[in-house]
Amino acid sequence: MSSVSKGDRKASIDAASWLFNVVTSVGIILVNKALMATYGFSFATTLTGLHFATTTLLTLILKSLGYIQTSHLPLSDIIKFVLFANFSIVGMNVSLMWNSVGFYQIAKLSMIPVSCFLEVVLDNVRYSRDTKLSIVLVLLGVAVCTVTDVSVNAKGFIAAVIAVWSTALQQYYVHFLQRKYSIGSFNLLGHTAPAQAASLLLVGPFMDYWLTGKRVDAYGYGLTSTLFIILSCTIAVGTNLSQFICIGRFTAVTFQVLGHMKTILVLILGFIFFGKEGLNLHVVLGMIIAIAGMVWYGSASSKPGGKERRSFSLPKTQDYSSLPVSSEPDTKE
């Protein structure tokens, strides 16, 4: 009976973690879209630095109040993580500037096979045939409803490769560090957010000027746009935390696969709030295929042998945040 209640509790926390991530991720995309499209605040890298500065402030407050326990993370691991994360952010922005939207979407989809490759090579994870096919179905569905024009050039391709690999490594490293050092989501954020905030706020204004030709200090800050920036930073705290929680509880691959539900929701909400232009039969068909693939992936990966780590030598994570990282094996996603 206790095992049943434990399983139910884990399933409830897993569902709450995903809901938390979906709500905050979709929310910040809609807020940032309004901020950039309506109010012309196109300084994405600097805005991300402000997000991590806000996250740093919250972690410091919670640590001073005793809600976050003291933990240790080697400086070398912090530096590697920040490099992966910042190359991911900058690489994605540059890739979007140098490539067509269609190729940018293809690059984002390629993060799933890259994440699978990292898990197979570094963690000795093995996937069943149904799990592999379900991932292919998700990729197909999302490609059908998001990929339109596709054009690429040499420098754009290089930027996309850097962005994809750095993003996959950053997400893998989130799971790896939580398992290796038995630290929770808030603890990991407390170690990495200050370095990310400092580096992005230092580089961000120059990067944004290079990308947009506009200076962040010359932007006309009004009351409404400032409130949107504050709202974006507030939601970003939840987005950053929920990403660490979800990757810690599951893996980077599962986070990527089920994370495409956010892509579908953003498309649907975009059609509702910003007009139905672009909504057609093949977009709806792509959404249906992607959702079917996600359901299949959830079922296939949870079965015995669906996704399993053959050897596991790192200590399992004990999360000190309000939503603990699961200590269940990866065979039960």
GROMACS .gro file of C-alpha atoms in nm:
model
  333
    1MET     CA    1   0.000   0.000   0.000
    2SER     CA    2   0.285   0.234   0.084
    3SER     CA    3   0.447   0.167  -0.255
    4VAL     CA    4   0.120   0.258  -0.426
    5SER     CA    5   0.091   0.585  -0.232
    6LYS     CA    6   0.457   0.659  -0.304
    7GLY     CA    7   0.396   0.603  -0.674
    8ASP     CA    8   0.089   0.826  -0.667
    9ARG     CA    9   0.283   1.099  -0.486
   10LYS     CA   10   0.566   1.080  -0.741
   11ALA     CA   11   0.318   1.097  -1.030
   12SER     CA   12   0.148   1.399  -0.872
   13ILE     CA   13   0.478   1.583  -0.821
   14ASP     CA   14   0.588   1.494  -1.176
   15ALA     CA   15   0.262   1.635  -1.315
   16ALA     CA   16   0.291   1.947  -1.100
   17SER     CA   17   0.650   1.999  -1.218
   18TRP     CA   18   0.549   1.976  -1.584
   19LEU     CA   19   0.249   2.204  -1.531
   20PHE     CA   20   0.473   2.458  -1.355
   21ASN     CA   21   0.720   2.449  -1.646
   22VAL     CA   22   0.452   2.470  -1.916
   23VAL     CA   23   0.268   2.762  -1.753
   24THR     CA   24   0.582   2.967  -1.686
   25SER     CA   25   0.744   2.889  -2.023
   26VAL     CA   26   0.435   2.972  -2.227
   27GLY     CA   27   0.372   3.278  -2.010
   28ILE     CA   28   0.720   3.421  -2.060
   29ILE     CA   29   0.707   3.361  -2.436
   30LEU     CA   30   0.380   3.555  -2.463
   31VAL     CA   31   0.506   3.837  -2.238
   32ASN     CA   32   0.836   3.865  -2.426
   33LYS     CA   33   0.654   3.859  -2.759
   34ALA     CA   34   0.438   4.152  -2.646
   35LEU     CA   35   0.742   4.331  -2.502
   36MET     CA   36   0.945   4.298  -2.822
   37ALA     CA   37   0.673   4.325  -3.086
   38THR     CA   38   0.455   4.591  -2.924
   39TYR     CA   39   0.706   4.796  -2.724
   40GLY     CA   40   1.016   4.739  -2.938
   41PHE     CA   41   1.240   4.604  -2.660
   42SER     CA   42   1.453   4.379  -2.883
   43PHE     CA   43   1.746   4.326  -2.645
   44ALA     CA   44   1.706   3.952  -2.588
   45THR     CA   45   2.051   3.878  -2.443
   46THR     CA   46   2.038   4.166  -2.196
   47LEU     CA   47   1.685   4.067  -2.096
   48THR     CA   48   1.808   3.713  -2.023
   49GLY     CA   49   2.080   3.863  -1.803
   50LEU     CA   50   1.810   4.051  -1.611
   51HIS     CA   51   1.620   3.724  -1.574
   52PHE     CA   52   1.917   3.557  -1.407
   53ALA     CA   53   1.985   3.865  -1.194
   54THR     CA   54   1.628   3.840  -1.060
   55THR     CA   55   1.673   3.467  -1.003
   56THR     CA   56   1.999   3.536  -0.815
   57LEU     CA   57   1.824   3.791  -0.593
   58LEU     CA   58   1.549   3.542  -0.503
   59THR     CA   59   1.793   3.261  -0.424
   60LEU     CA   60   1.994   3.494  -0.198
   61ILE     CA   61   1.677   3.597  -0.011
   62LEU     CA   62   1.563   3.236   0.034
   63LYS     CA   63   1.912   3.133   0.145
   64SER     CA   64   1.923   3.411   0.406
   65LEU     CA   65   1.583   3.296   0.534
   66GLY     CA   66   1.705   2.937   0.564
   67TYR     CA   67   1.489   2.787   0.289
   68ILE     CA   68   1.794   2.683   0.082
   69GLN     CA   69   2.059   2.471   0.248
   70THR     CA   70   2.427   2.541   0.195
   71SER     CA   71   2.584   2.318  -0.069
   72HIS     CA   72   2.911   2.293  -0.261
   73LEU     CA   73   2.970   2.299  -0.634
   74PRO     CA   74   3.328   2.313  -0.770
   75LEU     CA   75   3.420   2.631  -0.957
   76SER     CA   76   3.530   2.428  -1.261
   77ASP     CA   77   3.181   2.278  -1.296
   78ILE     CA   78   3.018   2.621  -1.257
   79ILE     CA   79   3.242   2.764  -1.530
   80LYS     CA   80   3.166   2.476  -1.769
   81PHE     CA   81   2.793   2.504  -1.705
   82VAL     CA   82   2.790   2.883  -1.758
   83LEU     CA   83   2.989   2.848  -2.080
   84PHE     CA   84   2.742   2.589  -2.216
   85ALA     CA   85   2.442   2.798  -2.108
   86ASN     CA   86   2.570   3.129  -2.244
   87PHE     CA   87   2.682   2.979  -2.575
   88SER     CA   88   2.332   2.832  -2.598
   89ILE     CA   89   2.163   3.170  -2.546
   90VAL     CA   90   2.393   3.367  -2.776
   91GLY     CA   91   2.406   3.087  -3.033
   92MET     CA   92   2.030   3.069  -3.060
   93ASN     CA   93   2.000   3.445  -3.107
   94VAL     CA   94   2.272   3.451  -3.374
   95SER     CA   95   2.127   3.143  -3.546
   96LEU     CA   96   1.787   3.311  -3.571
   97MET     CA   97   1.951   3.623  -3.719
   98TRP     CA   98   2.163   3.440  -3.978
   99ASN     CA   99   1.922   3.161  -4.077
  100SER     CA  100   1.566   3.143  -4.202
  101VAL     CA  101   1.296   3.070  -3.945
  102GLY     CA  102   1.246   2.726  -4.101
  103PHE     CA  103   1.610   2.623  -4.056
  104TYR     CA  104   1.608   2.771  -3.704
  105GLN     CA  105   1.316   2.542  -3.617
  106ILE     CA  106   1.497   2.242  -3.769
  107ALA     CA  107   1.800   2.325  -3.555
  108LYS     CA  108   1.581   2.333  -3.243
  109LEU     CA  109   1.432   1.995  -3.333
  110SER     CA  110   1.779   1.845  -3.375
  111MET     CA  111   1.841   1.900  -3.002
  112ILE     CA  112   1.646   1.581  -2.928
  113PRO     CA  113   1.871   1.342  -3.127
  114VAL     CA  114   2.178   1.525  -2.994
  115SER     CA  115   2.051   1.484  -2.636
  116CYS     CA  116   1.984   1.115  -2.708
  117PHE     CA  117   2.340   1.079  -2.836
  118LEU     CA  118   2.480   1.236  -2.517
  119GLU     CA  119   2.276   1.004  -2.296
  120VAL     CA  120   2.380   0.696  -2.496
  121VAL     CA  121   2.750   0.787  -2.495
  122LEU     CA  122   2.788   0.944  -2.149
  123ASP     CA  123   2.524   0.759  -1.946
  124ASN     CA  124   2.502   0.431  -2.139
  125VAL     CA  125   2.125   0.475  -2.181
  126ARG     CA  126   1.946   0.239  -2.418
  127TYR     CA  127   1.612   0.311  -2.589
  128SER     CA  128   1.355   0.058  -2.706
  129ARG     CA  129   1.225   0.058  -3.064
  130ASP     CA  130   0.890   0.210  -2.959
  131THR     CA  131   1.065   0.489  -2.767
  132LYS     CA  132   1.278   0.576  -3.070
  133LEU     CA  133   0.976   0.571  -3.304
  134SER     CA  134   0.775   0.792  -3.068
  135ILE     CA  135   1.057   1.050  -3.068
  136VAL     CA  136   1.059   1.044  -3.450
  137LEU     CA  137   0.680   1.099  -3.451
  138VAL     CA  138   0.713   1.401  -3.220
  139LEU     CA  139   0.986   1.549  -3.442
  140LEU     CA  140   0.772   1.489  -3.752
  141GLY     CA  141   0.465   1.653  -3.599
  142VAL     CA  142   0.646   1.962  -3.473
  143ALA     CA  143   0.829   1.996  -3.806
  144VAL     CA  144   0.501   1.984  -4.000
  145CYS     CA  145   0.345   2.268  -3.797
  146THR     CA  146   0.652   2.494  -3.752
  147VAL     CA  147   0.896   2.449  -4.043
  148THR     CA  148   0.815   2.661  -4.348
  149ASP     CA  149   1.082   2.825  -4.560
  150VAL     CA  150   1.426   2.667  -4.523
  151SER     CA  151   1.745   2.843  -4.632
  152VAL     CA  152   2.090   2.817  -4.480
  153ASN     CA  153   2.438   2.959  -4.528
  154ALA     CA  154   2.778   2.859  -4.393
  155LYS     CA  155   2.800   3.100  -4.099
  156GLY     CA  156   2.435   3.037  -4.011
  157PHE     CA  157   2.496   2.661  -4.011
  158ILE     CA  158   2.799   2.701  -3.780
  159ALA     CA  159   2.594   2.918  -3.541
  160ALA     CA  160   2.315   2.658  -3.538
  161VAL     CA  161   2.559   2.374  -3.464
  162ILE     CA  162   2.710   2.568  -3.172
  163ALA     CA  163   2.364   2.657  -3.040
  164VAL     CA  164   2.232   2.300  -3.060
  165TRP     CA  165   2.530   2.131  -2.898
  166SER     CA  166   2.570   2.391  -2.624
  167THR     CA  167   2.199   2.371  -2.539
  168ALA     CA  168   2.206   1.991  -2.530
  169LEU     CA  169   2.520   1.994  -2.312
  170GLN     CA  170   2.372   2.256  -2.077
  171GLN     CA  171   2.055   2.052  -2.025
  172TYR     CA  172   2.252   1.730  -1.982
  173TYR     CA  173   2.473   1.905  -1.729
  174VAL     CA  174   2.172   2.015  -1.521
  175HIS     CA  175   2.078   1.651  -1.466
  176PHE     CA  176   2.441   1.541  -1.427
  177LEU     CA  177   2.529   1.798  -1.157
  178GLN     CA  178   2.216   1.730  -0.954
  179ARG     CA  179   2.290   1.357  -0.953
  180LYS     CA  180   2.664   1.387  -0.894
  181TYR     CA  181   2.658   1.637  -0.608
  182SER     CA  182   2.312   1.555  -0.466
  183ILE     CA  183   2.199   1.916  -0.486
  184GLY     CA  184   1.849   2.044  -0.548
  185SER     CA  185   1.711   2.271  -0.814
  186PHE     CA  186   1.727   2.592  -0.610
  187ASN     CA  187   2.077   2.504  -0.489
  188LEU     CA  188   2.201   2.459  -0.845
  189LEU     CA  189   2.037   2.785  -0.950
  190GLY     CA  190   2.199   2.957  -0.653
  191HIS     CA  191   2.541   2.845  -0.777
  192THR     CA  192   2.498   2.915  -1.150
  193ALA     CA  193   2.257   3.211  -1.176
  194PRO     CA  194   2.498   3.477  -1.037
  195ALA     CA  195   2.770   3.387  -1.288
  196GLN     CA  196   2.520   3.379  -1.575
  197ALA     CA  197   2.369   3.713  -1.471
  198ALA     CA  198   2.709   3.884  -1.446
  199SER     CA  199   2.839   3.747  -1.776
  200LEU     CA  200   2.520   3.813  -1.974
  201LEU     CA  201   2.475   4.166  -1.837
  202LEU     CA  202   2.836   4.236  -1.931
  203VAL     CA  203   2.821   4.090  -2.282
  204GLY     CA  204   2.449   4.136  -2.351
  205PRO     CA  205   2.439   4.507  -2.444
  206PHE     CA  206   2.725   4.462  -2.695
  207MET     CA  207   2.570   4.144  -2.838
  208ASP     CA  208   2.229   4.308  -2.872
  209TYR     CA  209   2.381   4.612  -3.042
  210TRP     CA  210   2.557   4.381  -3.288
  211LEU     CA  211   2.234   4.190  -3.357
  212THR     CA  212   1.989   4.482  -3.371
  213GLY     CA  213   2.196   4.797  -3.425
  214LYS     CA  214   2.024   4.951  -3.121
  215ARG     CA  215   2.161   5.044  -2.778
  216VAL     CA  216   1.981   4.920  -2.471
  217ASP     CA  217   2.067   5.238  -2.280
  218ALA     CA  218   1.906   5.451  -2.554
  219TYR     CA  219   1.573   5.265  -2.537
  220GLY     CA  220   1.275   5.479  -2.438
  221TYR     CA  221   1.170   5.318  -2.112
  222GLY     CA  222   0.804   5.395  -2.038
  223LEU     CA  223   0.587   5.284  -1.749
  224THR     CA  224   0.415   5.004  -1.942
  225SER     CA  225   0.732   4.867  -2.102
  226THR     CA  226   0.911   4.873  -1.765
  227LEU     CA  227   0.623   4.683  -1.606
  228PHE     CA  228   0.646   4.424  -1.884
  229ILE     CA  229   1.022   4.389  -1.822
  230ILE     CA  230   0.955   4.336  -1.449
  231LEU     CA  231   0.680   4.083  -1.531
  232SER     CA  232   0.915   3.900  -1.769
  233CYS     CA  233   1.187   3.882  -1.501
  234THR     CA  234   0.938   3.757  -1.241
  235ILE     CA  235   0.805   3.479  -1.463
  236ALA     CA  236   1.163   3.390  -1.564
  237VAL     CA  237   1.240   3.287  -1.205
  238GLY     CA  238   0.971   3.021  -1.233
  239THR     CA  239   1.087   2.922  -1.581
  240ASN     CA  240   1.449   2.875  -1.470
  241LEU     CA  241   1.350   2.683  -1.157
  242SER     CA  242   1.096   2.460  -1.332
  243GLN     CA  243   1.350   2.371  -1.603
  244PHE     CA  244   1.600   2.257  -1.339
  245ILE     CA  245   1.328   2.065  -1.153
  246CYS     CA  246   1.201   1.886  -1.464
  247ILE     CA  247   1.545   1.794  -1.600
  248GLY     CA  248   1.650   1.684  -1.251
  249ARG     CA  249   1.345   1.463  -1.208
  250PHE     CA  250   1.359   1.322  -1.561
  251THR     CA  251   1.632   1.367  -1.824
  252ALA     CA  252   1.719   1.621  -2.091
  253VAL     CA  253   1.564   1.400  -2.362
  254THR     CA  254   1.231   1.367  -2.183
  255PHE     CA  255   1.237   1.741  -2.113
  256GLN     CA  256   1.292   1.809  -2.485
  257VAL     CA  257   1.029   1.562  -2.610
  258LEU     CA  258   0.747   1.658  -2.376
  259GLY     CA  259   0.866   2.018  -2.386
  260HIS     CA  260   0.737   2.045  -2.743
  261MET     CA  261   0.390   2.054  -2.588
  262LYS     CA  262   0.484   2.415  -2.508
  263THR     CA  263   0.549   2.473  -2.879
  264ILE     CA  264   0.198   2.349  -2.957
  265LEU     CA  265   0.043   2.563  -2.682
  266VAL     CA  266   0.232   2.873  -2.796
  267LEU     CA  267   0.102   2.818  -3.151
  268ILE     CA  268  -0.256   2.775  -3.027
  269LEU     CA  269  -0.242   3.078  -2.795
  270GLY     CA  270  -0.073   3.281  -3.069
  271PHE     CA  271  -0.364   3.207  -3.303
  272ILE     CA  272  -0.609   3.305  -3.025
  273PHE     CA  273  -0.444   3.630  -2.914
  274PHE     CA  274  -0.257   3.746  -3.226
  275GLY     CA  275  -0.488   3.635  -3.506
  276LYS     CA  276  -0.547   3.317  -3.707
  277GLU     CA  277  -0.301   3.400  -3.985
  278GLY     CA  278  -0.100   3.088  -4.063
  279LEU     CA  279  -0.357   2.848  -3.915
  280ASN     CA  280  -0.437   2.584  -4.173
  281LEU     CA  281  -0.496   2.212  -4.211
  282HIS     CA  282  -0.131   2.102  -4.218
  283VAL     CA  283  -0.057   2.299  -3.899
  284VAL     CA  284  -0.348   2.130  -3.720
  285LEU     CA  285  -0.235   1.792  -3.857
  286GLY     CA  286   0.118   1.855  -3.729
  287MET     CA  287  -0.015   1.938  -3.383
  288ILE     CA  288  -0.215   1.615  -3.372
  289ILE     CA  289   0.085   1.407  -3.485
  290ALA     CA  290   0.314   1.573  -3.227
  291ILE     CA  291   0.070   1.521  -2.939
  292ALA     CA  292   0.020   1.157  -3.041
  293GLY     CA  293   0.398   1.112  -3.039
  294MET     CA  294   0.427   1.265  -2.691
  295VAL     CA  295   0.160   1.032  -2.553
  296TRP     CA  296   0.334   0.736  -2.718
  297TYR     CA  297   0.672   0.845  -2.578
  298GLY     CA  298   0.530   0.869  -2.225
  299SER     CA  299   0.389   0.518  -2.253
  300ALA     CA  300   0.688   0.359  -2.430
  301SER     CA  301   0.960   0.511  -2.211
  302SER     CA  302   0.782   0.409  -1.889
  303LYS     CA  303   0.768   0.041  -1.982
  304PRO     CA  304   1.048  -0.196  -1.871
  305GLY     CA  305   1.332  -0.160  -2.119
  306GLY     CA  306   1.172   0.146  -2.278
  307LYS     CA  307   1.455   0.364  -2.158
  308GLU     CA  308   1.712   0.234  -1.916
  309ARG     CA  309   2.061   0.313  -1.796
  310ARG     CA  310   2.281   0.004  -1.815
  311SER     CA  311   2.535   0.126  -1.561
  312PHE     CA  312   2.494   0.397  -1.302
  313SER     CA  313   2.775   0.497  -1.071
  314LEU     CA  314   2.682   0.852  -0.972
  315PRO     CA  315   2.493   0.917  -0.648
  316LYS     CA  316   2.124   0.982  -0.684
  317THR     CA  317   1.988   1.325  -0.624
  318GLN     CA  318   1.828   1.446  -0.307
  319ASP     CA  319   1.653   1.775  -0.382
  320TYR     CA  320   1.632   2.033  -0.108
  321SER     CA  321   1.383   2.252  -0.288
  322SER     CA  322   1.009   2.241  -0.242
  323LEU     CA  323   0.980   1.998  -0.532
  324PRO     CA  324   1.241   1.727  -0.470
  325VAL     CA  325   1.436   1.564  -0.747
  326SER     CA  326   1.322   1.207  -0.786
  327SER     CA  327   1.544   0.927  -0.671
  328GLU     CA  328   1.360   0.683  -0.898
  329PRO     CA  329   1.566   0.512  -1.172
  330ASP     CA  330   1.540   0.646  -1.525
  331THR     CA  331   1.346   0.340  -1.637
  332LYS     CA  332   1.034   0.501  -1.491
  333GLU     CA  333   1.001   0.833  -1.669
   0.00000   0.00000   0.00000
